[in-house]
């Protein structure tokens, strides 16, 4: 127990208080006892005084009686009168002996001893106490103390009458140790008879004290000794003063009180002991819960909220414990909330990136241990930015929440995690799924998002692109998996596939891809790229006034590489800028060359999303138009609908500037990008290109035909030219013509061709169509 501890202090205060109380009680009781003892001694002395006086009086009466008996004896009186000294002596003797008197005398009227049977004096000697004789003569009897020689006596005198007094009988007892002892035993006091000598010193005449004490008595200057209660009585004496010292030893008097005192002391000590134990116990009962509370708060400080503190007391400590428990609940609740917030996406309530990474890390470890697969999906909403920009952030937020709800519903297992990583990016962890089942989940997710979403009365239409990776095929490290899922997602987005599985060739970090990139760089430098041109045929006139430039890569060892295989990578790496510049330069140059040859072809160039948001695009085109001396209206730019919808506001701004130059704009792959009419109206476009998937599916799917037809109508209503791409059969061509589509492009008419071959094809086309027209002119013509 530390000295400064509360417990020690409480115990100390208690003990000190108890000690003070006990000591005070002890002192008070003790002083009462002492006072009592003193009073007792005093009372004893007073009683003794009375007893003493009584005894002396008794003695005196006994003496007087004996003396009177002698004095009244007829024979004795006669003997006195006749001076028969023999008889006198024997009578005195007889009566004196009867009471053991020490002094038996007969004194004549002159004060001379006539007879002395005690042998204290001698005949004829003057009786030493004349006053005694005067008193007896006057009163008839007298008594007194007096010294004869060295000894003291109690004396009485009575007259011998015949009939008048003729002599005096004097009788006395010696004041000796025997008397002192008798008195002492009667009074329970020490009794000493003292006389002051001529020198003023006290001498002991007789005493009940032992010799040593008797000597000590005479040596004392004062007669009241310490440790004794004393009383000094002066005896009625003649001659020397005789005093009686009554002593009561206080020690003796206090003896019973001392026993009481020691009992009291014992009780006091016991009380102190009990109070010490009691106070230590009390202190402990106070401080033990405090120590427990201290431990508890330390535990809380260390973040351990596991168990509440158990103090079942109904006092302040219990209240404090309850308050502590409430504090614990509050803190753990808040901590839980903070952790939730740290790991939760606030908008959707889904896990956030931190939690997702955490779970993925754990899932990878578990999958590794148990030797089973897992899948990770990365998902990005298409056109989210458009929704956000056109309908506002609140709608965008609601859309994200709805998407989150649907995604959650699309997941079947409890162990599956869907998280929002930020913006419109979501991720899914399927801890026990292989590739086929991940594919099924992805399909389910896409289908869930296909269902129209109504937000505040508005129909919002979003799609999604999902990248899928599996463990361990696509990597065993979390970051590698995430990056690759991202790459796969980008591929899905690019190709409008909905979802894509990771393929090593997609990865800009894969060996193949790295070499592809460096080769692509070489391709531009060493002129391995060429442009092919695919004509667009006017369905009404059969004339060809437009061609689309499509890039081709003749790889020295790989052979022909399709643009779908390198354009997405070029876009990802940013190298697309160089390629686009090259393509635009080549295409505009070709356009100028054809014009010089008298071939009037407008050339379309494809521009990707990435360039669209690059604001220098108009300047680049302006520069190239100037360089080749080409009129802007001979150049068309094709942008895919989804590229515009990625970031519509930005896209529209760039498109406006390109349009202002005089360049024509065409929306490529129309029908796949879910653009809305209202927003289409805001764009300065001249042409819609119906996506080839609809055109090619026209005869199989009724929906596709509907889309083709309504796109044509929509385009016409807006004053736009409508092109159908992917025309592979005559049947399609006829159907499109019937639907009043303006232009057709496709393998049925011509594959993309190098310039020289295109020129040859044009020659053939013109002759055959002219022949055909001549043979069967169109109805309207
Ligand atoms: P796109 O702009 O939609 O181009 C049309 C694609 O459809 C071309 O494929 C073309 O060869 C193909 N095609 C034409 N007619 C038919 C047909 O009847 N049936 C079928 N099945 N396909 C037909 P290509 O040349 O492989 O180009 C693929 C995509 O690569 C293009 O799609 C375009 O998005 C991109 N691309 C091509 N060249 C360039 C370019 O110079 N720059 C940019 N940024 N992208 C380019
Ligand atoms: Ca195109
Ligand atoms: Ca197209």
PDB file of N, CA, C and O in Angstrom, residues 737-778:
ATOM      1  N   UNK A 737     -32.569   1.084 -98.673  1.00  0.00           N
ATOM      2  CA  UNK A 737     -33.068   2.031 -99.677  1.00  0.00           C
ATOM      3  C   UNK A 737     -34.559   2.259 -99.462  1.00  0.00           C
ATOM      4  O   UNK A 737     -35.047   3.379 -99.483  1.00  0.00           O
ATOM      5  N   UNK A 738     -35.255   1.163 -99.174  1.00  0.00           N
ATOM      6  CA  UNK A 738     -36.697   1.264 -98.939  1.00  0.00           C
ATOM      7  C   UNK A 738     -36.996   2.120 -97.704  1.00  0.00           C
ATOM      8  O   UNK A 738     -37.997   2.815 -97.654  1.00  0.00           O
ATOM      9  N   UNK A 739     -36.133   2.044 -96.742  1.00  0.00           N
ATOM     10  CA  UNK A 739     -36.320   2.844 -95.519  1.00  0.00           C
ATOM     11  C   UNK A 739     -35.836   4.278 -95.704  1.00  0.00           C
ATOM     12  O   UNK A 739     -35.844   5.069 -94.773  1.00  0.00           O
ATOM     13  N   UNK A 740     -35.405   4.599 -96.907  1.00  0.00           N
ATOM     14  CA  UNK A 740     -34.962   5.941 -97.289  1.00  0.00           C
ATOM     15  C   UNK A 740     -33.696   6.361 -96.527  1.00  0.00           C
ATOM     16  O   UNK A 740     -33.516   7.539 -96.195  1.00  0.00           O
ATOM     17  N   UNK A 741     -32.842   5.356 -96.297  1.00  0.00           N
ATOM     18  CA  UNK A 741     -31.539   5.665 -95.716  1.00  0.00           C
ATOM     19  C   UNK A 741     -30.729   6.373 -96.792  1.00  0.00           C
ATOM     20  O   UNK A 741     -30.860   6.080 -97.978  1.00  0.00           O
ATOM     21  N   UNK A 742     -29.908   7.340 -96.377  1.00  0.00           N
ATOM     22  CA  UNK A 742     -29.219   8.157 -97.387  1.00  0.00           C
ATOM     23  C   UNK A 742     -28.013   7.462 -97.988  1.00  0.00           C
ATOM     24  O   UNK A 742     -27.818   7.479 -99.179  1.00  0.00           O
ATOM     25  N   UNK A 743     -27.178   6.889 -97.123  1.00  0.00           N
ATOM     26  CA  UNK A 743     -25.928   6.312 -97.609  1.00  0.00           C
ATOM     27  C   UNK A 743     -25.727   4.924 -97.040  1.00  0.00           C
ATOM     28  O   UNK A 743     -26.231   4.605 -95.968  1.00  0.00           O
ATOM     29  N   UNK A 744     -24.954   4.130 -97.770  1.00  0.00           N
ATOM     30  CA  UNK A 744     -24.651   2.787 -97.289  1.00  0.00           C
ATOM     31  C   UNK A 744     -23.155   2.533 -97.409  1.00  0.00           C
ATOM     32  O   UNK A 744     -22.503   3.010 -98.344  1.00  0.00           O
ATOM     33  N   UNK A 745     -22.665   1.769 -96.443  1.00  0.00           N
ATOM     34  CA  UNK A 745     -21.235   1.463 -96.419  1.00  0.00           C
ATOM     35  C   UNK A 745     -21.120   0.011 -95.993  1.00  0.00           C
ATOM     36  O   UNK A 745     -21.799  -0.412 -95.055  1.00  0.00           O
ATOM     37  N   UNK A 746     -20.304  -0.735 -96.687  1.00  0.00           N
ATOM     38  CA  UNK A 746     -20.195  -2.138 -96.248  1.00  0.00           C
ATOM     39  C   UNK A 746     -19.480  -3.000 -97.257  1.00  0.00           C
ATOM     40  O   UNK A 746     -19.214  -2.585 -98.392  1.00  0.00           O
ATOM     41  N   UNK A 747     -19.159  -4.207 -96.795  1.00  0.00           N
ATOM     42  CA  UNK A 747     -18.394  -5.126 -97.634  1.00  0.00           C
ATOM     43  C   UNK A 747     -19.118  -5.449 -98.938  1.00  0.00           C
ATOM     44  O   UNK A 747     -18.495  -5.734 -99.943  1.00  0.00           O
ATOM     45  N   UNK A 748     -20.449  -5.413 -98.888  1.00  0.00           N
ATOM     46  CA  UNK A 748     -21.199  -5.709-100.104  1.00  0.00           C
ATOM     47  C   UNK A 748     -20.890  -4.702-101.194  1.00  0.00           C
ATOM     48  O   UNK A 748     -20.905  -5.033-102.387  1.00  0.00           O
ATOM     49  N   UNK A 749     -20.611  -3.501-100.790  1.00  0.00           N
ATOM     50  CA  UNK A 749     -20.298  -2.453-101.767  1.00  0.00           C
ATOM     51  C   UNK A 749     -18.800  -2.447-102.031  1.00  0.00           C
ATOM     52  O   UNK A 749     -18.359  -2.555-103.159  1.00  0.00           O
ATOM     53  N   UNK A 750     -18.068  -2.335-100.937  1.00  0.00           N
ATOM     54  CA  UNK A 750     -16.608  -2.421-101.083  1.00  0.00           C
ATOM     55  C   UNK A 750     -15.978  -2.582 -99.719  1.00  0.00           C
ATOM     56  O   UNK A 750     -16.426  -1.999 -98.737  1.00  0.00           O
ATOM     57  N   UNK A 751     -14.946  -3.378 -99.663  1.00  0.00           N
ATOM     58  CA  UNK A 751     -14.138  -3.437 -98.454  1.00  0.00           C
ATOM     59  C   UNK A 751     -13.296  -2.164 -98.426  1.00  0.00           C
ATOM     60  O   UNK A 751     -13.153  -1.493 -99.440  1.00  0.00           O
ATOM     61  N   UNK A 752     -12.742  -1.799 -97.278  1.00  0.00           N
ATOM     62  CA  UNK A 752     -11.804  -0.666 -97.255  1.00  0.00           C
ATOM     63  C   UNK A 752     -10.618  -0.993 -98.171  1.00  0.00           C
ATOM     64  O   UNK A 752     -10.112  -2.119 -98.127  1.00  0.00           O
ATOM     65  N   UNK A 753     -10.216  -0.021 -98.978  1.00  0.00           N
ATOM     66  CA  UNK A 753      -9.185  -0.284-100.000  1.00  0.00           C
ATOM     67  C   UNK A 753      -8.094   0.782 -99.962  1.00  0.00           C
ATOM     68  O   UNK A 753      -8.377   1.923 -99.626  1.00  0.00           O
ATOM     69  N   UNK A 754      -6.880   0.385-100.382  1.00  0.00           N
ATOM     70  CA  UNK A 754      -5.845   1.411-100.511  1.00  0.00           C
ATOM     71  C   UNK A 754      -6.219   2.368-101.650  1.00  0.00           C
ATOM     72  O   UNK A 754      -6.978   1.966-102.555  1.00  0.00           O
ATOM     73  N   UNK A 755      -5.708   3.624-101.643  1.00  0.00           N
ATOM     74  CA  UNK A 755      -6.172   4.648-102.585  1.00  0.00           C
ATOM     75  C   UNK A 755      -6.211   4.191-104.043  1.00  0.00           C
ATOM     76  O   UNK A 755      -7.234   4.401-104.720  1.00  0.00           O
ATOM     77  N   UNK A 756      -5.142   3.547-104.492  1.00  0.00           N
ATOM     78  CA  UNK A 756      -5.088   3.162-105.901  1.00  0.00           C
ATOM     79  C   UNK A 756      -6.206   2.193-106.222  1.00  0.00           C
ATOM     80  O   UNK A 756      -6.902   2.326-107.242  1.00  0.00           O
ATOM     81  N   UNK A 757      -6.421   1.227-105.314  1.00  0.00           N
ATOM     82  CA  UNK A 757      -7.473   0.233-105.560  1.00  0.00           C
ATOM     83  C   UNK A 757      -8.843   0.864-105.501  1.00  0.00           C
ATOM     84  O   UNK A 757      -9.761   0.470-106.209  1.00  0.00           O
ATOM     85  N   UNK A 758      -8.960   1.845-104.621  1.00  0.00           N
ATOM     86  CA  UNK A 758     -10.245   2.533-104.529  1.00  0.00           C
ATOM     87  C   UNK A 758     -10.553   3.260-105.821  1.00  0.00           C
ATOM     88  O   UNK A 758     -11.688   3.231-106.321  1.00  0.00           O
ATOM     89  N   UNK A 759      -9.500   3.906-106.362  1.00  0.00           N
ATOM     90  CA  UNK A 759      -9.695   4.625-107.639  1.00  0.00           C
ATOM     91  C   UNK A 759     -10.175   3.645-108.710  1.00  0.00           C
ATOM     92  O   UNK A 759     -11.107   3.942-109.461  1.00  0.00           O
ATOM     93  N   UNK A 760      -9.549   2.455-108.739  1.00  0.00           N
ATOM     94  CA  UNK A 760      -9.933   1.430-109.719  1.00  0.00           C
ATOM     95  C   UNK A 760     -11.377   1.005-109.480  1.00  0.00           C
ATOM     96  O   UNK A 760     -12.174   0.865-110.406  1.00  0.00           O
ATOM     97  N   UNK A 761     -11.681   0.808-108.186  1.00  0.00           N
ATOM     98  CA  UNK A 761     -13.052   0.378-107.844  1.00  0.00           C
ATOM     99  C   UNK A 761     -14.077   1.435-108.288  1.00  0.00           C
ATOM    100  O   UNK A 761     -15.124   1.109-108.828  1.00  0.00           O
ATOM    101  N   UNK A 762     -13.688   2.698-108.072  1.00  0.00           N
ATOM    102  CA  UNK A 762     -14.582   3.800-108.444  1.00  0.00           C
ATOM    103  C   UNK A 762     -14.878   3.780-109.937  1.00  0.00           C
ATOM    104  O   UNK A 762     -16.025   3.961-110.366  1.00  0.00           O
ATOM    105  N   UNK A 763     -13.806   3.532-110.695  1.00  0.00           N
ATOM    106  CA  UNK A 763     -13.975   3.476-112.160  1.00  0.00           C
ATOM    107  C   UNK A 763     -15.005   2.417-112.534  1.00  0.00           C
ATOM    108  O   UNK A 763     -15.947   2.680-113.284  1.00  0.00           O
ATOM    109  N   UNK A 764     -14.791   1.228-111.923  1.00  0.00           N
ATOM    110  CA  UNK A 764     -15.701   0.113-112.218  1.00  0.00           C
ATOM    111  C   UNK A 764     -17.115   0.465-111.776  1.00  0.00           C
ATOM    112  O   UNK A 764     -18.081   0.275-112.492  1.00  0.00           O
ATOM    113  N   UNK A 765     -17.180   0.980-110.554  1.00  0.00           N
ATOM    114  CA  UNK A 765     -18.488   1.338-109.974  1.00  0.00           C
ATOM    115  C   UNK A 765     -19.248   2.316-110.855  1.00  0.00           C
ATOM    116  O   UNK A 765     -20.424   2.114-111.144  1.00  0.00           O
ATOM    117  N   UNK A 766     -18.507   3.325-111.312  1.00  0.00           N
ATOM    118  CA  UNK A 766     -19.200   4.340-112.095  1.00  0.00           C
ATOM    119  C   UNK A 766     -19.748   3.757-113.401  1.00  0.00           C
ATOM    120  O   UNK A 766     -20.883   4.033-113.782  1.00  0.00           O
ATOM    121  N   UNK A 767     -18.899   2.964-114.038  1.00  0.00           N
ATOM    122  CA  UNK A 767     -19.370   2.371-115.300  1.00  0.00           C
ATOM    123  C   UNK A 767     -20.542   1.440-115.042  1.00  0.00           C
ATOM    124  O   UNK A 767     -21.566   1.537-115.720  1.00  0.00           O
ATOM    125  N   UNK A 768     -20.414   0.542-114.045  1.00  0.00           N
ATOM    126  CA  UNK A 768     -21.512  -0.424-113.820  1.00  0.00           C
ATOM    127  C   UNK A 768     -22.792   0.283-113.400  1.00  0.00           C
ATOM    128  O   UNK A 768     -23.867  -0.049-113.875  1.00  0.00           O
ATOM    129  N   UNK A 769     -22.660   1.274-112.526  1.00  0.00           N
ATOM    130  CA  UNK A 769     -23.894   1.933-112.095  1.00  0.00           C
ATOM    131  C   UNK A 769     -24.546   2.704-113.219  1.00  0.00           C
ATOM    132  O   UNK A 769     -25.770   2.711-113.346  1.00  0.00           O
ATOM    133  N   UNK A 770     -23.642   3.331-114.051  1.00  0.00           N
ATOM    134  CA  UNK A 770     -24.244   4.084-115.154  1.00  0.00           C
ATOM    135  C   UNK A 770     -24.989   3.143-116.093  1.00  0.00           C
ATOM    136  O   UNK A 770     -26.111   3.431-116.507  1.00  0.00           O
ATOM    137  N   UNK A 771     -24.350   1.977-116.313  1.00  0.00           N
ATOM    138  CA  UNK A 771     -24.997   0.992-117.182  1.00  0.00           C
ATOM    139  C   UNK A 771     -26.302   0.564-116.547  1.00  0.00           C
ATOM    140  O   UNK A 771     -27.334   0.493-117.192  1.00  0.00           O
ATOM    141  N   UNK A 772     -26.175   0.309-115.195  1.00  0.00           N
ATOM    142  CA  UNK A 772     -27.369  -0.167-114.495  1.00  0.00           C
ATOM    143  C   UNK A 772     -28.455   0.884-114.499  1.00  0.00           C
ATOM    144  O   UNK A 772     -29.632   0.580-114.713  1.00  0.00           O
ATOM    145  N   UNK A 773     -28.033   2.128-114.330  1.00  0.00           N
ATOM    146  CA  UNK A 773     -29.017   3.212-114.291  1.00  0.00           C
ATOM    147  C   UNK A 773     -29.680   3.388-115.658  1.00  0.00           C
ATOM    148  O   UNK A 773     -30.877   3.633-115.749  1.00  0.00           O
ATOM    149  N   UNK A 774     -28.792   3.231-116.630  1.00  0.00           N
ATOM    150  CA  UNK A 774     -29.347   3.364-117.970  1.00  0.00           C
ATOM    151  C   UNK A 774     -30.356   2.257-118.221  1.00  0.00           C
ATOM    152  O   UNK A 774     -31.395   2.461-118.832  1.00  0.00           O
ATOM    153  N   UNK A 775     -29.974   1.083-117.703  1.00  0.00           N
ATOM    154  CA  UNK A 775     -30.851  -0.067-117.912  1.00  0.00           C
ATOM    155  C   UNK A 775     -32.152   0.066-117.120  1.00  0.00           C
ATOM    156  O   UNK A 775     -33.219  -0.184-117.630  1.00  0.00           O
ATOM    157  N   UNK A 776     -32.004   0.459-115.858  1.00  0.00           N
ATOM    158  CA  UNK A 776     -33.202   0.569-115.003  1.00  0.00           C
ATOM    159  C   UNK A 776     -33.130   1.828-114.151  1.00  0.00           C
ATOM    160  O   UNK A 776     -32.615   1.789-113.046  1.00  0.00           O
ATOM    161  N   UNK A 777     -33.579   2.945-114.728  1.00  0.00           N
ATOM    162  CA  UNK A 777     -33.495   4.192-113.967  1.00  0.00           C
ATOM    163  C   UNK A 777     -34.397   4.116-112.707  1.00  0.00           C
ATOM    164  O   UNK A 777     -35.435   3.453-112.760  1.00  0.00           O
ATOM    165  N   UNK A 778     -33.976   4.783-111.661  1.00  0.00           N
ATOM    166  CA  UNK A 778     -34.789   4.767-110.433  1.00  0.00           C
ATOM    167  C   UNK A 778     -36.143   5.420-110.634  1.00  0.00           C
ATOM    168  O   UNK A 778     -36.288   6.285-111.501  1.00  0.00           O
TER     169      UNK A 778
END
